[in-house]
PDB file of C-alpha atoms in Angstrom:
ATOM      1  CA  MET A   1      -9.982  13.070  15.459  1.00  0.00           C
ATOM      2  CA  GLU A   2      -9.191   9.417  14.895  1.00  0.00           C
ATOM      3  CA  ILE A   3      -6.277   8.050  12.910  1.00  0.00           C
ATOM      4  CA  GLN A   4      -6.387   4.648  11.216  1.00  0.00           C
ATOM      5  CA  ILE A   5      -3.371   3.202   9.425  1.00  0.00           C
ATOM      6  CA  VAL A   6      -3.649   0.506   6.560  1.00  0.00           C
ATOM      7  CA  SER A   7      -0.215  -0.670   5.920  1.00  0.00           C
ATOM      8  CA  GLY A   8       1.133  -3.473   3.827  1.00  0.00           C
ATOM      9  CA  PHE A   9       4.347  -4.211   1.778  1.00  0.00           C
ATOM     10  CA  LEU A  10       4.515  -3.366  -2.006  1.00  0.00           C
ATOM     11  CA  GLY A  11       1.481  -4.775  -3.723  1.00  0.00           C
ATOM     12  CA  ALA A  12      -0.074  -6.516  -0.848  1.00  0.00           C
ATOM     13  CA  GLY A  13      -3.436  -5.136  -1.563  1.00  0.00           C
ATOM     14  CA  LYS A  14      -4.008  -2.041   0.454  1.00  0.00           C
ATOM     15  CA  THR A  15      -5.915  -0.127  -1.748  1.00  0.00           C
ATOM     16  CA  THR A  16      -8.155  -3.169  -2.613  1.00  0.00           C
ATOM     17  CA  PHE A  17      -8.833  -3.229   1.153  1.00  0.00           C
ATOM     18  CA  LEU A  18      -9.405   0.409   1.385  1.00  0.00           C
ATOM     19  CA  LYS A  19     -11.980   0.510  -1.547  1.00  0.00           C
ATOM     20  CA  GLN A  20     -13.889  -2.277   0.446  1.00  0.00           C
ATOM     21  CA  TYR A  21     -13.472  -0.781   3.928  1.00  0.00           C
ATOM     22  CA  LEU A  22     -14.172   2.852   3.372  1.00  0.00           C
ATOM     23  CA  PRO A  23     -17.849   2.562   2.781  1.00  0.00           C
ATOM     24  CA  THR A  24     -18.240   0.757   6.253  1.00  0.00           C
ATOM     25  CA  LEU A  25     -17.197   3.991   8.018  1.00  0.00           C
ATOM     26  CA  ALA A  26     -19.688   6.565   9.507  1.00  0.00           C
ATOM     27  CA  GLY A  27     -19.133  10.192   9.731  1.00  0.00           C
ATOM     28  CA  ARG A  28     -16.618  12.260   7.713  1.00  0.00           C
ATOM     29  CA  THR A  29     -13.557  10.332   6.527  1.00  0.00           C
ATOM     30  CA  VAL A  30     -10.333  11.844   4.676  1.00  0.00           C
ATOM     31  CA  VAL A  31      -7.791   9.602   3.235  1.00  0.00           C
ATOM     32  CA  ILE A  32      -3.987  10.429   3.068  1.00  0.00           C
ATOM     33  CA  GLU A  33      -2.237   8.470   0.310  1.00  0.00           C
ATOM     34  CA  ASN A  34       1.454   8.184   0.550  1.00  0.00           C
ATOM     35  CA  GLU A  35       3.268   7.258  -2.774  1.00  0.00           C
ATOM     36  CA  PHE A  36       6.993   6.357  -2.663  1.00  0.00           C
ATOM     37  CA  GLY A  37       7.320   7.333  -6.243  1.00  0.00           C
ATOM     38  CA  ASP A  38       6.802  10.596  -8.040  1.00  0.00           C
ATOM     39  CA  VAL A  39       3.495   9.922  -9.580  1.00  0.00           C
ATOM     40  CA  GLY A  40       0.336   8.856  -7.773  1.00  0.00           C
ATOM     41  CA  LEU A  41      -2.034   6.248  -8.811  1.00  0.00           C
ATOM     42  CA  ASP A  42      -4.018   4.763  -5.924  1.00  0.00           C
ATOM     43  CA  GLY A  43      -5.869   8.076  -5.119  1.00  0.00           C
ATOM     44  CA  ASP A  44      -7.441   8.103  -8.462  1.00  0.00           C
ATOM     45  CA  LEU A  45      -8.810   4.581  -7.787  1.00  0.00           C
ATOM     46  CA  ILE A  46     -10.544   5.241  -4.469  1.00  0.00           C
ATOM     47  CA  GLY A  47     -13.476   7.272  -5.913  1.00  0.00           C
ATOM     48  CA  GLU A  48     -14.829  10.837  -5.657  1.00  0.00           C
ATOM     49  CA  ASP A  49     -17.067  10.311  -2.548  1.00  0.00           C
ATOM     50  CA  ILE A  50     -13.993  10.676  -0.068  1.00  0.00           C
ATOM     51  CA  PRO A  51     -11.576  13.454   0.078  1.00  0.00           C
ATOM     52  CA  VAL A  52      -7.841  12.071  -0.846  1.00  0.00           C
ATOM     53  CA  LYS A  53      -4.752  13.973  -0.056  1.00  0.00           C
ATOM     54  CA  GLU A  54      -1.734  12.554  -1.815  1.00  0.00           C
ATOM     55  CA  LEU A  55       1.893  12.886  -0.826  1.00  0.00           C
ATOM     56  CA  PHE A  56       4.568  11.699  -3.481  1.00  0.00           C
ATOM     57  CA  ALA A  57       8.240  10.821  -3.785  1.00  0.00           C
ATOM     58  CA  GLY A  58       9.123   9.657  -0.303  1.00  0.00           C
ATOM     59  CA  CYS A  59       7.911   8.201   2.966  1.00  0.00           C
ATOM     60  CA  ILE A  60       5.901  10.152   5.525  1.00  0.00           C
ATOM     61  CA  CYS A  61       8.110   8.942   8.192  1.00  0.00           C
ATOM     62  CA  CYS A  62      11.246  10.436   6.786  1.00  0.00           C
ATOM     63  CA  SER A  63      11.719  12.661   3.853  1.00  0.00           C
ATOM     64  CA  LEU A  64       7.958  13.968   3.759  1.00  0.00           C
ATOM     65  CA  ALA A  65       7.654  14.239   7.419  1.00  0.00           C
ATOM     66  CA  LEU A  66       7.204  18.089   7.357  1.00  0.00           C
ATOM     67  CA  ASP A  67       4.633  17.720   4.508  1.00  0.00           C
ATOM     68  CA  PHE A  68       2.853  15.178   6.469  1.00  0.00           C
ATOM     69  CA  ARG A  69       2.392  17.256   9.470  1.00  0.00           C
ATOM     70  CA  LYS A  70       1.306  20.127   7.346  1.00  0.00           C
ATOM     71  CA  GLY A  71      -1.105  17.812   5.685  1.00  0.00           C
ATOM     72  CA  ILE A  72      -2.729  16.694   8.809  1.00  0.00           C
ATOM     73  CA  ARG A  73      -3.270  20.459   9.818  1.00  0.00           C
ATOM     74  CA  GLU A  74      -4.698  21.513   6.611  1.00  0.00           C
ATOM     75  CA  ILE A  75      -7.143  18.418   6.675  1.00  0.00           C
ATOM     76  CA  TRP A  76      -8.175  19.360  10.132  1.00  0.00           C
ATOM     77  CA  GLU A  77      -8.821  22.930   9.027  1.00  0.00           C
ATOM     78  CA  GLU A  78     -10.710  22.194   5.831  1.00  0.00           C
ATOM     79  CA  PHE A  79     -12.807  19.275   6.499  1.00  0.00           C
ATOM     80  CA  ARG A  80     -12.968  18.700  10.498  1.00  0.00           C
ATOM     81  CA  PRO A  81     -13.194  14.964   9.772  1.00  0.00           C
ATOM     82  CA  ASP A  82     -14.046  12.413  12.268  1.00  0.00           C
ATOM     83  CA  ARG A  83     -11.120  10.193  11.063  1.00  0.00           C
ATOM     84  CA  ILE A  84      -8.128  10.258   8.726  1.00  0.00           C
ATOM     85  CA  VAL A  85      -7.375   7.010   7.161  1.00  0.00           C
ATOM     86  CA  ILE A  86      -3.728   6.690   6.155  1.00  0.00           C
ATOM     87  CA  GLU A  87      -2.352   4.341   3.520  1.00  0.00           C
ATOM     88  CA  PRO A  88       1.319   4.694   3.798  1.00  0.00           C
ATOM     89  CA  SER A  89       3.976   3.881   0.969  1.00  0.00           C
ATOM     90  CA  GLY A  90       4.449   0.227   0.779  1.00  0.00           C
ATOM     91  CA  VAL A  91       8.073   0.544   2.077  1.00  0.00           C
ATOM     92  CA  GLY A  92       7.111   2.615   4.835  1.00  0.00           C
ATOM     93  CA  ARG A  93       7.608   1.024   8.429  1.00  0.00           C
ATOM     94  CA  LEU A  94       4.383   1.026  10.502  1.00  0.00           C
ATOM     95  CA  SER A  95       6.211   1.876  13.622  1.00  0.00           C
ATOM     96  CA  ASP A  96       7.575   4.893  11.989  1.00  0.00           C
ATOM     97  CA  ILE A  97       4.250   6.003  10.755  1.00  0.00           C
ATOM     98  CA  VAL A  98       2.735   5.757  14.059  1.00  0.00           C
ATOM     99  CA  ARG A  99       5.647   8.082  15.413  1.00  0.00           C
ATOM    100  CA  ALA A 100       5.069  10.508  12.654  1.00  0.00           C
ATOM    101  CA  CYS A 101       1.331  10.664  13.791  1.00  0.00           C
ATOM    102  CA  ASN A 102       2.570  11.353  17.298  1.00  0.00           C
ATOM    103  CA  ARG A 103       4.977  13.962  16.236  1.00  0.00           C
ATOM    104  CA  ALA A 104       1.992  15.620  14.282  1.00  0.00           C
ATOM    105  CA  ARG A 105      -0.154  15.827  17.229  1.00  0.00           C
ATOM    106  CA  GLU A 106       2.746  17.351  19.346  1.00  0.00           C
ATOM    107  CA  LYS A 107       3.951  19.730  16.682  1.00  0.00           C
ATOM    108  CA  GLU A 108       0.671  20.835  15.224  1.00  0.00           C
ATOM    109  CA  GLY A 109      -1.384  20.706  18.478  1.00  0.00           C
ATOM    110  CA  ILE A 110      -4.224  18.806  17.113  1.00  0.00           C
ATOM    111  CA  ASP A 111      -6.282  16.336  19.294  1.00  0.00           C
ATOM    112  CA  LEU A 112      -5.759  13.133  17.411  1.00  0.00           C
ATOM    113  CA  ARG A 113      -5.756   9.443  18.661  1.00  0.00           C
ATOM    114  CA  ILE A 114      -4.394   6.538  16.725  1.00  0.00           C
ATOM    115  CA  THR A 115      -7.007   3.529  16.771  1.00  0.00           C
ATOM    116  CA  LYS A 116      -6.828   0.889  14.090  1.00  0.00           C
ATOM    117  CA  LEU A 117      -3.290  -0.452  12.868  1.00  0.00           C
ATOM    118  CA  ILE A 118      -4.072  -2.564  10.004  1.00  0.00           C
ATOM    119  CA  ALA A 119      -1.625  -4.739   7.833  1.00  0.00           C
ATOM    120  CA  VAL A 120      -2.367  -6.565   4.560  1.00  0.00           C
ATOM    121  CA  VAL A 121       0.219  -9.408   4.015  1.00  0.00           C
ATOM    122  CA  ASP A 122       0.807 -11.190   0.678  1.00  0.00           C
ATOM    123  CA  LEU A 123       1.047 -14.751   1.920  1.00  0.00           C
ATOM    124  CA  SER A 124       2.490 -15.868  -1.172  1.00  0.00           C
ATOM    125  CA  LEU A 125       5.567 -13.864  -0.799  1.00  0.00           C
ATOM    126  CA  PHE A 126       5.811 -13.860   3.187  1.00  0.00           C
ATOM    127  CA  GLU A 127       8.905 -16.124   3.431  1.00  0.00           C
ATOM    128  CA  ASP A 128      10.673 -14.556   0.235  1.00  0.00           C
ATOM    129  CA  TYR A 129      10.302 -11.111   1.822  1.00  0.00           C
ATOM    130  CA  ILE A 130      11.523 -12.192   5.226  1.00  0.00           C
ATOM    131  CA  ASP A 131      14.699 -13.601   3.568  1.00  0.00           C
ATOM    132  CA  GLY A 132      15.079 -10.606   1.233  1.00  0.00           C
ATOM    133  CA  PHE A 133      14.343  -7.609   3.446  1.00  0.00           C
ATOM    134  CA  GLY A 134      14.304  -8.938   7.289  1.00  0.00           C
ATOM    135  CA  ALA A 135      13.368  -6.556   9.749  1.00  0.00           C
ATOM    136  CA  PHE A 136      12.516  -3.812   7.392  1.00  0.00           C
ATOM    137  CA  TYR A 137       9.652  -5.991   5.968  1.00  0.00           C
ATOM    138  CA  LEU A 138       8.590  -7.647   9.386  1.00  0.00           C
ATOM    139  CA  ASP A 139       7.965  -4.100  11.075  1.00  0.00           C
ATOM    140  CA  GLN A 140       4.461  -3.753   9.553  1.00  0.00           C
ATOM    141  CA  ILE A 141       3.433  -7.260  10.577  1.00  0.00           C
ATOM    142  CA  GLN A 142       4.853  -6.942  14.056  1.00  0.00           C
ATOM    143  CA  HIS A 143       3.054  -3.767  14.926  1.00  0.00           C
ATOM    144  CA  ALA A 144      -0.262  -4.272  13.472  1.00  0.00           C
ATOM    145  CA  ARG A 145      -3.394  -5.177  15.513  1.00  0.00           C
ATOM    146  CA  LEU A 146      -5.259  -6.765  12.604  1.00  0.00           C
ATOM    147  CA  LEU A 147      -3.416  -8.750   9.864  1.00  0.00           C
ATOM    148  CA  LEU A 148      -5.300  -9.559   6.544  1.00  0.00           C
ATOM    149  CA  LEU A 149      -4.030 -11.862   4.147  1.00  0.00           C
ATOM    150  CA  SER A 150      -3.871 -11.723   0.233  1.00  0.00           C
ATOM    151  CA  ASN A 151      -3.081 -14.087  -2.683  1.00  0.00           C
ATOM    152  CA  LEU A 152      -4.099 -17.217  -0.612  1.00  0.00           C
ATOM    153  CA  GLU A 153      -5.170 -18.923  -3.594  1.00  0.00           C
ATOM    154  CA  GLN A 154      -1.573 -19.072  -4.902  1.00  0.00           C
ATOM    155  CA  LEU A 155      -0.895 -21.546  -2.031  1.00  0.00           C
ATOM    156  CA  SER A 156      -1.919 -25.157  -1.156  1.00  0.00           C
ATOM    157  CA  LYS A 157      -3.839 -25.626   2.011  1.00  0.00           C
ATOM    158  CA  GLU A 158      -0.749 -27.009   3.653  1.00  0.00           C
ATOM    159  CA  GLU A 159       1.292 -24.024   2.655  1.00  0.00           C
ATOM    160  CA  ARG A 160      -1.222 -21.550   3.820  1.00  0.00           C
ATOM    161  CA  ILE A 161      -1.390 -23.218   7.377  1.00  0.00           C
ATOM    162  CA  ARG A 162       2.409 -23.196   7.527  1.00  0.00           C
ATOM    163  CA  GLN A 163       2.865 -19.472   6.395  1.00  0.00           C
ATOM    164  CA  ILE A 164       0.005 -18.483   8.830  1.00  0.00           C
ATOM    165  CA  ALA A 165       1.757 -20.124  11.536  1.00  0.00           C
ATOM    166  CA  GLY A 166       4.945 -18.066  10.687  1.00  0.00           C
ATOM    167  CA  ILE A 167       3.091 -14.876  10.888  1.00  0.00           C
ATOM    168  CA  ARG A 168       1.472 -15.701  14.143  1.00  0.00           C
ATOM    169  CA  ARG A 169       4.957 -16.254  15.491  1.00  0.00           C
ATOM    170  CA  VAL A 170       5.977 -12.860  14.325  1.00  0.00           C
ATOM    171  CA  ASN A 171       2.968 -11.036  16.036  1.00  0.00           C
ATOM    172  CA  PRO A 172       1.128 -13.488  18.387  1.00  0.00           C
ATOM    173  CA  ASP A 173      -1.106 -10.757  19.841  1.00  0.00           C
ATOM    174  CA  ALA A 174      -2.640  -9.587  16.515  1.00  0.00           C
ATOM    175  CA  LEU A 175      -6.070 -10.623  15.148  1.00  0.00           C
ATOM    176  CA  VAL A 176      -5.458 -12.728  12.014  1.00  0.00           C
ATOM    177  CA  TYR A 177      -8.159 -13.086   9.620  1.00  0.00           C
ATOM    178  CA  GLU A 178      -7.454 -16.320   7.790  1.00  0.00           C
ATOM    179  CA  GLY A 179     -10.001 -15.969   4.996  1.00  0.00           C
ATOM    180  CA  ASP A 180     -10.099 -13.887   1.777  1.00  0.00           C
ATOM    181  CA  PHE A 181     -11.051 -10.468   3.004  1.00  0.00           C
ATOM    182  CA  ARG A 182     -12.093  -9.509  -0.545  1.00  0.00           C
ATOM    183  CA  GLN A 183     -15.130 -11.893  -0.074  1.00  0.00           C
ATOM    184  CA  MET A 184     -16.444 -10.191   3.432  1.00  0.00           C
ATOM    185  CA  ASP A 185     -19.671  -8.399   3.222  1.00  0.00           C
ATOM    186  CA  LEU A 186     -19.913  -4.967   4.756  1.00  0.00           C
ATOM    187  CA  GLU A 187     -21.494  -6.398   8.108  1.00  0.00           C
ATOM    188  CA  ALA A 188     -18.775  -8.987   8.479  1.00  0.00           C
ATOM    189  CA  LEU A 189     -16.220  -6.394   7.974  1.00  0.00           C
ATOM    190  CA  LYS A 190     -17.662  -4.192  10.492  1.00  0.00           C
ATOM    191  CA  ALA A 191     -17.572  -7.054  12.872  1.00  0.00           C
ATOM    192  CA  LEU A 192     -14.176  -7.943  12.326  1.00  0.00           C
ATOM    193  CA  MET A 193     -13.090  -4.301  12.893  1.00  0.00           C
ATOM    194  CA  ASP A 194     -15.048  -4.073  16.254  1.00  0.00           C
ATOM    195  CA  MET A 195     -13.061  -7.191  17.323  1.00  0.00           C
ATOM    196  CA  THR A 196      -9.737  -5.438  16.458  1.00  0.00           C
ATOM    197  CA  ALA A 197      -8.017  -3.901  19.341  1.00  0.00           C
ATOM    198  CA  ASP A 198      -7.126  -0.302  19.103  1.00  0.00           C
ATOM    199  CA  TYR A 199      -3.610   1.156  19.408  1.00  0.00           C
ATOM    200  CA  GLU A 200      -2.518   1.909  23.116  1.00  0.00           C
ATOM    201  CA  ASP A 201       1.193   2.119  23.741  1.00  0.00           C
ATOM    202  CA  ASP A 202       4.026   2.649  21.633  1.00  0.00           C
ATOM    203  CA  PRO A 203       4.864  -0.435  19.552  1.00  0.00           C
ATOM    204  CA  GLU A 204       7.718  -2.586  20.729  1.00  0.00           C
ATOM    205  CA  GLU A 205      10.697  -1.769  18.727  1.00  0.00           C
ATOM    206  CA  ILE A 206      12.679  -4.166  16.342  1.00  0.00           C
ATOM    207  CA  SER A 207      16.064  -4.388  17.637  1.00  0.00           C
ATOM    208  CA  ILE A 208      17.656  -4.754  14.323  1.00  0.00           C
ATOM    209  CA  GLU A 209      18.849  -1.514  12.852  1.00  0.00           C
ATOM    210  CA  THR A 210      17.268  -0.706   9.411  1.00  0.00           C
ATOM    211  CA  VAL A 211      18.000   1.868   6.676  1.00  0.00           C
ATOM    212  CA  PRO A 212      15.687   4.567   5.217  1.00  0.00           C
ATOM    213  CA  ALA A 213      13.587   3.273   2.438  1.00  0.00           C
ATOM    214  CA  ASP A 214      15.085   5.346  -0.302  1.00  0.00           C
ATOM    215  CA  LYS A 215      18.546   3.937   0.385  1.00  0.00           C
ATOM    216  CA  VAL A 216      17.036   0.593  -0.559  1.00  0.00           C
ATOM    217  CA  PHE A 217      14.173   0.900  -2.850  1.00  0.00           C
ATOM    218  CA  SER A 218      13.795   3.179  -5.980  1.00  0.00           C
ATOM    219  CA  SER A 219      10.938   3.865  -8.147  1.00  0.00           C
ATOM    220  CA  ILE A 220      10.415   4.673 -12.072  1.00  0.00           C
ATOM    221  CA  ALA A 221       7.276   6.390 -13.336  1.00  0.00           C
ATOM    222  CA  ILE A 222       6.257   6.028 -16.982  1.00  0.00           C
ATOM    223  CA  LEU A 223       3.887   8.839 -18.273  1.00  0.00           C
ATOM    224  CA  ASP A 224       1.635   8.246 -21.435  1.00  0.00           C
ATOM    225  CA  PRO A 225       3.031   4.678 -22.112  1.00  0.00           C
ATOM    226  CA  GLY A 226       0.788   4.573 -25.204  1.00  0.00           C
ATOM    227  CA  GLU A 227      -1.607   2.078 -26.526  1.00  0.00           C
ATOM    228  CA  VAL A 228      -0.305  -1.671 -26.221  1.00  0.00           C
ATOM    229  CA  ASP A 229      -1.961  -4.814 -27.305  1.00  0.00           C
ATOM    230  CA  GLN A 230      -3.012  -6.655 -24.054  1.00  0.00           C
ATOM    231  CA  SER A 231      -0.976  -9.836 -24.923  1.00  0.00           C
ATOM    232  CA  ARG A 232       2.031  -7.699 -25.477  1.00  0.00           C
ATOM    233  CA  LEU A 233       1.319  -6.076 -22.041  1.00  0.00           C
ATOM    234  CA  GLU A 234       1.110  -9.372 -20.433  1.00  0.00           C
ATOM    235  CA  GLU A 235       4.385 -10.469 -22.048  1.00  0.00           C
ATOM    236  CA  SER A 236       6.073  -7.270 -20.770  1.00  0.00           C
ATOM    237  CA  LEU A 237       4.731  -7.736 -17.153  1.00  0.00           C
ATOM    238  CA  ASP A 238       6.027 -11.355 -17.286  1.00  0.00           C
ATOM    239  CA  MET A 239       9.585 -10.118 -18.143  1.00  0.00           C
ATOM    240  CA  LEU A 240       9.497  -8.127 -14.889  1.00  0.00           C
ATOM    241  CA  LYS A 241      10.193 -11.338 -13.139  1.00  0.00           C
ATOM    242  CA  SER A 242      13.266 -12.111 -15.190  1.00  0.00           C
ATOM    243  CA  GLY A 243      15.676  -9.470 -13.672  1.00  0.00           C
ATOM    244  CA  VAL A 244      16.539  -7.902 -16.971  1.00  0.00           C
ATOM    245  CA  PHE A 245      14.838  -4.467 -15.394  1.00  0.00           C
ATOM    246  CA  GLY A 246      16.462  -5.037 -11.878  1.00  0.00           C
ATOM    247  CA  LYS A 247      14.640  -6.541  -8.989  1.00  0.00           C
ATOM    248  CA  VAL A 248      11.121  -5.527  -9.602  1.00  0.00           C
ATOM    249  CA  LEU A 249       8.918  -5.804  -6.552  1.00  0.00           C
ATOM    250  CA  ARG A 250       5.778  -3.875  -7.828  1.00  0.00           C
ATOM    251  CA  ALA A 251       4.178  -2.398 -10.863  1.00  0.00           C
ATOM    252  CA  LYS A 252       0.928  -0.778 -11.260  1.00  0.00           C
ATOM    253  CA  GLY A 253      -0.778   1.525 -13.617  1.00  0.00           C
ATOM    254  CA  ILE A 254      -3.425   2.251 -16.155  1.00  0.00           C
ATOM    255  CA  VAL A 255      -2.617   1.315 -19.776  1.00  0.00           C
ATOM    256  CA  GLU A 256      -4.748   1.733 -22.900  1.00  0.00           C
ATOM    257  CA  THR A 257      -5.022  -1.664 -24.731  1.00  0.00           C
ATOM    258  CA  GLY A 258      -6.862  -0.658 -27.874  1.00  0.00           C
ATOM    259  CA  GLY A 259     -10.512   0.329 -28.830  1.00  0.00           C
ATOM    260  CA  GLY A 260     -10.699   2.892 -26.145  1.00  0.00           C
ATOM    261  CA  ARG A 261     -10.324   0.294 -23.375  1.00  0.00           C
ATOM    262  CA  LYS A 262      -8.219   0.876 -20.317  1.00  0.00           C
ATOM    263  CA  VAL A 263      -6.897  -1.807 -17.993  1.00  0.00           C
ATOM    264  CA  HIS A 264      -5.718  -1.329 -14.289  1.00  0.00           C
ATOM    265  CA  VAL A 265      -2.425  -3.216 -14.071  1.00  0.00           C
ATOM    266  CA  GLU A 266      -1.280  -4.850 -10.763  1.00  0.00           C
ATOM    267  CA  PHE A 267       1.861  -6.783 -10.651  1.00  0.00           C
ATOM    268  CA  THR A 268       4.140  -8.477  -7.831  1.00  0.00           C
ATOM    269  CA  PRO A 269       6.538 -11.259  -8.163  1.00  0.00           C
ATOM    270  CA  ALA A 270       3.725 -13.760  -7.130  1.00  0.00           C
ATOM    271  CA  SER A 271       0.705 -12.469  -9.124  1.00  0.00           C
ATOM    272  CA  MET A 272      -0.316 -10.262 -12.089  1.00  0.00           C
ATOM    273  CA  ARG A 273      -3.673  -8.938 -12.823  1.00  0.00           C
ATOM    274  CA  LEU A 274      -5.409  -6.890 -15.495  1.00  0.00           C
ATOM    275  CA  ASP A 275      -8.795  -5.274 -14.693  1.00  0.00           C
ATOM    276  CA  LEU A 276     -10.606  -3.674 -17.423  1.00  0.00           C
ATOM    277  CA  LEU A 277     -11.789  -0.264 -16.093  1.00  0.00           C
ATOM    278  CA  GLU A 278     -15.334   0.812 -15.641  1.00  0.00           C
ATOM    279  CA  GLU A 279     -16.786   3.348 -18.069  1.00  0.00           C
ATOM    280  CA  ASP A 280     -16.795   5.909 -15.192  1.00  0.00           C
ATOM    281  CA  ASP A 281     -12.901   5.635 -14.896  1.00  0.00           C
ATOM    282  CA  ALA A 282     -12.239   5.900 -18.493  1.00  0.00           C
ATOM    283  CA  GLU A 283     -10.800   9.244 -18.362  1.00  0.00           C
ATOM    284  CA  LEU A 284      -7.964   8.276 -15.932  1.00  0.00           C
ATOM    285  CA  GLU A 285      -4.664   9.283 -16.927  1.00  0.00           C
ATOM    286  CA  CYS A 286      -2.475   6.445 -18.401  1.00  0.00           C
ATOM    287  CA  LYS A 287       0.680   5.721 -16.380  1.00  0.00           C
ATOM    288  CA  MET A 288       2.989   3.122 -15.067  1.00  0.00           C
ATOM    289  CA  ILE A 289       4.850   2.933 -11.764  1.00  0.00           C
ATOM    290  CA  ILE A 290       7.713   0.419 -11.199  1.00  0.00           C
ATOM    291  CA  ILE A 291       9.148  -0.154  -7.680  1.00  0.00           C
ATOM    292  CA  GLY A 292      12.085  -2.197  -6.765  1.00  0.00           C
ATOM    293  CA  CYS A 293      15.774  -2.339  -6.063  1.00  0.00           C
ATOM    294  CA  ARG A 294      18.698  -1.669  -8.447  1.00  0.00           C
ATOM    295  CA  LEU A 295      16.016  -0.654 -11.211  1.00  0.00           C
ATOM    296  CA  ARG A 296      17.702  -0.497 -14.719  1.00  0.00           C
ATOM    297  CA  GLU A 297      16.356   2.807 -15.952  1.00  0.00           C
ATOM    298  CA  GLU A 298      17.565   2.698 -19.561  1.00  0.00           C
ATOM    299  CA  ALA A 299      16.144  -0.708 -20.211  1.00  0.00           C
ATOM    300  CA  ILE A 300      12.750  -0.003 -18.694  1.00  0.00           C
ATOM    301  CA  ARG A 301      12.705   3.206 -20.864  1.00  0.00           C
ATOM    302  CA  GLN A 302      13.485   1.245 -24.130  1.00  0.00           C
ATOM    303  CA  HIS A 303      10.914  -1.471 -23.414  1.00  0.00           C
ATOM    304  CA  PHE A 304       8.011   0.520 -22.035  1.00  0.00           C
ATOM    305  CA  GLY A 305       8.394   3.758 -23.936  1.00  0.00           C
ATOM    306  CA  GLY A 306       6.349   6.790 -22.751  1.00  0.00           C
ATOM    307  CA  ARG A 307       7.865   9.677 -20.840  1.00  0.00           C
ATOM    308  CA  MET A 308       9.849   9.103 -17.873  1.00  0.00           C
ATOM    309  CA  ALA A 309       9.096  11.168 -14.647  1.00  0.00           C
ATOM    310  CA  ASP A 310      11.512  11.903 -12.082  1.00  0.00           C
ATOM    311  CA  TYR A 311      12.493   8.851 -10.033  1.00  0.00           C
ATOM    312  CA  GLY A 312      14.213   8.300  -6.845  1.00  0.00           C
TER     313      GLY A 312
END
């Protein structure tokens, strides 16, 4: 059984890539979605054609390691898939996810092989996140075999060239796709994957010690946030940049904006998107997940309303 891993820091665009990539895969595929928070969202957005197993409230490389191994076993026994595609938590280190897969093979006795290691990088936040999170952030980039870039449109041509050069210094051996992967058709995407080297040996370790993700980041889930006017929603998301709610790195969710309309919300410090959901997705549950550092629960509760789920 093949294992592919699609990593990327908070809000880089992993789920966007997965929705584009999964239709290119032949045979039977199962997806494992790992959400750092207590409420899942991305699994709802992938669609019904591919089985999705969701793991919440932690990272599969640490607090959810046992659940992950059991999940691999259950998927193998139920589906006998050709492959599992793993979308780790945005704060999960890629090298740790690889080790978790190897431990699952050893502990569960399943014949699995790790092939594609992919990382999606928000180019507009590359330097900021290096400064803020150092080795923790760089791990995903350093160990990937294919690097895809998002939010290129936020930068000038000169800035893009400079940022991409910085990424190549971090991982000179990876294949870097310098265009907008969202514009690739299926055949071009297949060709790119064929060009990407498979995982072979254990990734080289980063020498700087890092701490577990749950010691650095926290998450708050808001259930049933209620109907909100779209302009008011945009103002609220813009406030996430101000620091009044703590250092917010990622917000995502589904919110009703009136008239039965629901929008899919995507926020990072560099970008904000509100996409109207298709009619087929209109029944998806409304909820918001906010991830960051030193989050201020009471301020978030008062501003966004709804019911607060447990948070880490």
